Coordinates of C-alpha atoms in Angstrom, one line a residue:
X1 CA -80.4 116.6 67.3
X2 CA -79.5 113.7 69.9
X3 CA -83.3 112.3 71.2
X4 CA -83.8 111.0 74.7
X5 CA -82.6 107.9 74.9
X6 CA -84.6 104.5 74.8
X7 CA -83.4 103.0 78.2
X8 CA -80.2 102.6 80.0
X9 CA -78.1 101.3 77.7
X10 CA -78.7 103.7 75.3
X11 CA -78.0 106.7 77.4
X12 CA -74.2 105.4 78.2
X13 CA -73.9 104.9 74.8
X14 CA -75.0 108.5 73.9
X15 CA -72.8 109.8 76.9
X16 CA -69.9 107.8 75.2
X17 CA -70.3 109.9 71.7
X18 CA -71.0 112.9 73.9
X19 CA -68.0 112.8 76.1
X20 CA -65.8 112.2 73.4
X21 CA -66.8 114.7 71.2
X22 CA -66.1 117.3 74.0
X23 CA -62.9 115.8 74.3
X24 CA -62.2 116.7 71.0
X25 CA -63.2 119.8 71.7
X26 CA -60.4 120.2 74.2
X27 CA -62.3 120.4 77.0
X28 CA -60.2 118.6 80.3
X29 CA -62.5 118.2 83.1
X30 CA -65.7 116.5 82.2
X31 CA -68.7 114.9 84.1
X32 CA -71.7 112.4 83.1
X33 CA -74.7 112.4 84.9
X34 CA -76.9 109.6 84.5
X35 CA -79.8 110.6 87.8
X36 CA -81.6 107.5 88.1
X37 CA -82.9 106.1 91.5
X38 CA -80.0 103.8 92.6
X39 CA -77.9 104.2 90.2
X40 CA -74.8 103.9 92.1
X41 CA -75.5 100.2 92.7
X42 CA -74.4 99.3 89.0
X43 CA -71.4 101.5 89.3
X44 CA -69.3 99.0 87.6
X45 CA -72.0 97.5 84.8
X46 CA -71.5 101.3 83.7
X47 CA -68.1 102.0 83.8
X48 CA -67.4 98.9 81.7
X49 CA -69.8 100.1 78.8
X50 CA -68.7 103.4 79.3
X51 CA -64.8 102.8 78.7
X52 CA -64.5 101.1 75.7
X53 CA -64.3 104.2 73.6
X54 CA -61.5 105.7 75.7
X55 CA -59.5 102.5 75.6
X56 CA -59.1 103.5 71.9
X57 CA -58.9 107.2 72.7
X58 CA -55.9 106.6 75.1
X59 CA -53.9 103.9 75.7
X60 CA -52.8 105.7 79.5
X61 CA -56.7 105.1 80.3
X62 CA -56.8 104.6 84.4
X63 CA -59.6 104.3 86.3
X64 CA -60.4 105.5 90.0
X65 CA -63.3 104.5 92.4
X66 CA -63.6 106.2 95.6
X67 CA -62.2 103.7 97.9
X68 CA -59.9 100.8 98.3
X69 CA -62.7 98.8 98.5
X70 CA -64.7 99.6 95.6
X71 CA -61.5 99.5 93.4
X72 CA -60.4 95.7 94.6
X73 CA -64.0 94.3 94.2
X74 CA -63.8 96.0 90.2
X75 CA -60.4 94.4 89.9
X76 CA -61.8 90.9 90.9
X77 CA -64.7 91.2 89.0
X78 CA -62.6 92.3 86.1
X79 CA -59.7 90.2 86.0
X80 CA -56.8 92.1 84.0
X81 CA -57.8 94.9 82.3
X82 CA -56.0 97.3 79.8
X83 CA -56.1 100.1 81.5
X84 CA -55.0 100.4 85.5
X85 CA -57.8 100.1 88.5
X86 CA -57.0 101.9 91.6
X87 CA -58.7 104.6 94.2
X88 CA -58.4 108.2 95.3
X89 CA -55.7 107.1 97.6
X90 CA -56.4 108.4 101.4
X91 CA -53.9 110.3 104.1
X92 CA -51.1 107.2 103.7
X93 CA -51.0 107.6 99.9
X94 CA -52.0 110.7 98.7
X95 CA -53.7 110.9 95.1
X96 CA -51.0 112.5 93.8
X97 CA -48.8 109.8 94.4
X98 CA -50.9 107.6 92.1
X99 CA -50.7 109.9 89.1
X100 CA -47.6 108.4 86.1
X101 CA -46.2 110.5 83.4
X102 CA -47.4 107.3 81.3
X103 CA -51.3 107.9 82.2
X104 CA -53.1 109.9 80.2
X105 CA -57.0 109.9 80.8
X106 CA -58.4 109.9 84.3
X107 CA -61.8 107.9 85.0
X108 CA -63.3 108.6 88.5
X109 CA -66.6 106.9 89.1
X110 CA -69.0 107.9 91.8
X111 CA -66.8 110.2 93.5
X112 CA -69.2 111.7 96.2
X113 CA -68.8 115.2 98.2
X114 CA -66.7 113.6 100.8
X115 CA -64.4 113.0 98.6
X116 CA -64.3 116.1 96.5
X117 CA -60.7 117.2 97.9
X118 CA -59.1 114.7 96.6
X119 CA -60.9 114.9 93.5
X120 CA -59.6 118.2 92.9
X121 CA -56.1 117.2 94.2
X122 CA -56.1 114.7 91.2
X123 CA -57.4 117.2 88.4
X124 CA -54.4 119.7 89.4
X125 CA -52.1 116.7 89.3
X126 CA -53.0 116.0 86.1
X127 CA -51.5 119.1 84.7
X128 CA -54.3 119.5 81.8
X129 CA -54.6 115.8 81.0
X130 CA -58.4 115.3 80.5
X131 CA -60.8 114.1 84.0
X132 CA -63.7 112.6 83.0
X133 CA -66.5 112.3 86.5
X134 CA -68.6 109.4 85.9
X135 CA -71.4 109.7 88.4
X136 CA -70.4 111.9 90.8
X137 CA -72.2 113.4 93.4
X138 CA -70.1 116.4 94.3
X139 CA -72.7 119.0 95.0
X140 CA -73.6 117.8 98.5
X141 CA -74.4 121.4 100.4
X142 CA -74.4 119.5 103.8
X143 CA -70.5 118.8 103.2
X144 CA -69.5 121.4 100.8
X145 CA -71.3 124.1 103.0
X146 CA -72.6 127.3 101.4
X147 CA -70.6 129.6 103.4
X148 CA -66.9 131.5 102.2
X149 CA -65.5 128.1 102.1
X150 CA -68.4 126.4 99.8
X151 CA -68.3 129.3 97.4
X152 CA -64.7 128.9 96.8
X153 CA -64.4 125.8 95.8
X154 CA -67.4 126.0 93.6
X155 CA -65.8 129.4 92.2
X156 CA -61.6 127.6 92.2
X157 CA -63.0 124.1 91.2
X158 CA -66.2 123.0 91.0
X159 CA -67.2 126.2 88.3
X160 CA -65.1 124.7 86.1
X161 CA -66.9 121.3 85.4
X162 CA -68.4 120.4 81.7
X163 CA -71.5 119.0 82.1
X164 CA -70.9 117.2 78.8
X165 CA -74.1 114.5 79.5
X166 CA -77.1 114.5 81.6
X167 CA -80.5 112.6 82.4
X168 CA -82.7 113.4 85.1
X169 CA -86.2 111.8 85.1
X170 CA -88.8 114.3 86.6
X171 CA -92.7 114.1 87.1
X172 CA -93.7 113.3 83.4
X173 CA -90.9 114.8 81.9
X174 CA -87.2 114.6 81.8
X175 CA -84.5 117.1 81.9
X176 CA -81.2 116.6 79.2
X177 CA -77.9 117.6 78.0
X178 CA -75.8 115.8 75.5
X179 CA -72.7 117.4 74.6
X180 CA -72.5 120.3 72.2
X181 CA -76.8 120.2 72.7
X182 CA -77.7 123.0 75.1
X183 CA -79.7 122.1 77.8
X184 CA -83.1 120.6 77.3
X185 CA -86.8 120.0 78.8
X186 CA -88.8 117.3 77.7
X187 CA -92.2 116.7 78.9
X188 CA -94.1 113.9 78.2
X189 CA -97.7 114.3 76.4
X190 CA -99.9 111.5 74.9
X191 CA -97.3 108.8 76.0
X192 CA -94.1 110.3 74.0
X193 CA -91.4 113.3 74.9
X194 CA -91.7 116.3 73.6
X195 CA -88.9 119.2 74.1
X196 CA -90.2 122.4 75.8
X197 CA -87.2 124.6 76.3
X198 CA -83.7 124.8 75.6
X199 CA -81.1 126.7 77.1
X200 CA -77.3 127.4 77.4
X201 CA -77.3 127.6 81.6
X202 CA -78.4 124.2 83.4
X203 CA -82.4 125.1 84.3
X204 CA -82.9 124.3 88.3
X205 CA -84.9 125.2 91.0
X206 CA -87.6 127.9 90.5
X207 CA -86.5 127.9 86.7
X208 CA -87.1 124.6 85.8
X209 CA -90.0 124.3 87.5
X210 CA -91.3 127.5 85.5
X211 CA -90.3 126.1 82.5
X212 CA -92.4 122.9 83.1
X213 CA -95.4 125.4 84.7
X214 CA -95.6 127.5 81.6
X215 CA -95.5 124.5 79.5
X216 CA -99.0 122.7 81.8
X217 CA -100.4 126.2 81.7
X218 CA -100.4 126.2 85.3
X219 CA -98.9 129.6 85.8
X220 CA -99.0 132.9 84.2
X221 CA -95.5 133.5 82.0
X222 CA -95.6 137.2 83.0
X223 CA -96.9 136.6 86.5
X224 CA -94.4 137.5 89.6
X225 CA -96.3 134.6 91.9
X226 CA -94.2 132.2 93.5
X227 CA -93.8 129.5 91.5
X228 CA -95.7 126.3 92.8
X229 CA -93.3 123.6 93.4
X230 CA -94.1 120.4 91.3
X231 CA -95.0 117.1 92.7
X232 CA -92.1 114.8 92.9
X233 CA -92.6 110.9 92.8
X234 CA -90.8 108.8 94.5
X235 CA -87.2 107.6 93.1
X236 CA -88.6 104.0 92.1
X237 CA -91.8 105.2 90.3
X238 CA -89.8 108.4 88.4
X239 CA -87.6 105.3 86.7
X240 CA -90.3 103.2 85.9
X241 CA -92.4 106.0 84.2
X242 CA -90.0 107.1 82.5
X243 CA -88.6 104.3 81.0
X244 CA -92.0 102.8 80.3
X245 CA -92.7 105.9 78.6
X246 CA -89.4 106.0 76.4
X247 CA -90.1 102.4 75.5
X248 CA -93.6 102.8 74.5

């Protein structure tokens, strides 16, 4: 069984394994979740410990960020590369216009909710061709909407998403999935993580938060009480303790 990892590092290096292992499994459209406060700021630290492994994997390895921008400033900092650099491409040049017979693994990092259009644009392109999400923050109900619309893309796109690694830092404990692990809660007693719960489905909302309830004692397993919500730290303070708690 794959343990929480030690810090940062680590994690990418467990989501590597993971994400290749699914791979292998033939899954095609993949996502890695690493839900640390400000995360998005190392965007590019990330992505080059995360590609080495498909650089061996597939020699058609090309990488997308989310805007011309962000894609020029990695291909500066990078210098030449083995693998191609570009973006998701905007009304003048459609995504689908920067997909080659020759490519044949598709990095997108950070991809946000704005920009989940042309995300799925590129995953039909692809024609089966495996889509790994680095990052992304898709599930944005303010721009998806929850109405007719939402539910179809969730039910046409968004459903179809592997989850294949996950970390999420919560109040003294952490929630985890590494790739074929079901879904896991740890929760931190006597400075160290222990694992509460495990389960196929990702655990949110009022089930997490029962999960980590039962586990304090704070609510009654067979009790039909709302579920008190749990105290949330703020994004800095969630990182530090839980790092400093890993590390210990």
């Amino acid at each position: 069984m794959t343990e929480l990892p030690q810090d940062l590092n680590e994690a990418i290096a467990q989501s590597r394994i993971a994400t290749a292992a699914a791979l292998s499994d033939g899954q095609n459209l993949l996502q890695v979740e690493l839900v640390f406060p400000e995360i998005a700021l190392q965007a590019q630290s990330i992505t080059q410990q995360f590609v080495p492994e498909f650089e061996e994997m597939h020699s058609g390895l090309k990488v997308f960020f989310p805007d011309t921008g962000a894609a020029a400033l990695a291909r500066r900092d990078w210098g030449e590369t083995p693998f191609k650099v570009t973006d998701l491409g905007s009304s003048r040049t459609p995504v689908e216009e920067k997909i080659a017979p020759e490519d044949e693994l598709f990095l997108l990092v950070n991809p946000a909710a704005v920009e989940v259009a042309q995300v799925e644009k590129l995953y039909i392109a692809a024609a089966g061709r495996p889509v790994i999400l680095l990052n992304p923050r898709l599930e944005d109900v303010a721009t998806i909407g929850i109405g007719y619309a939402g539910r179809q893309l969730r039910d046409r796109f968004l459903s179809k998403i592997e989850s294949c690694y996950y970390i999420r830092p919560l109040e003294s404990a952490a929630l985890f999935r590494c790739y074929p692990q079901p879904w896991q809660v740890w929760l931190e007693t006597n400075d160290e993580y222990e694992l509460i719960s495990e389960t196929a489905q990702k655990p949110v909302g009022d089930d997490l938060e029962r999960i980590l309830n039962k586990a304090l004692g704070t609510v009654d397993p067979n009790s039909n009480a709302p579920v008190k919500p749990l105290k949330k730290k703020g994004f800095l303070a969630e990182l530090q303790t839980f790092l400093k708690a890993l590390t210990q």
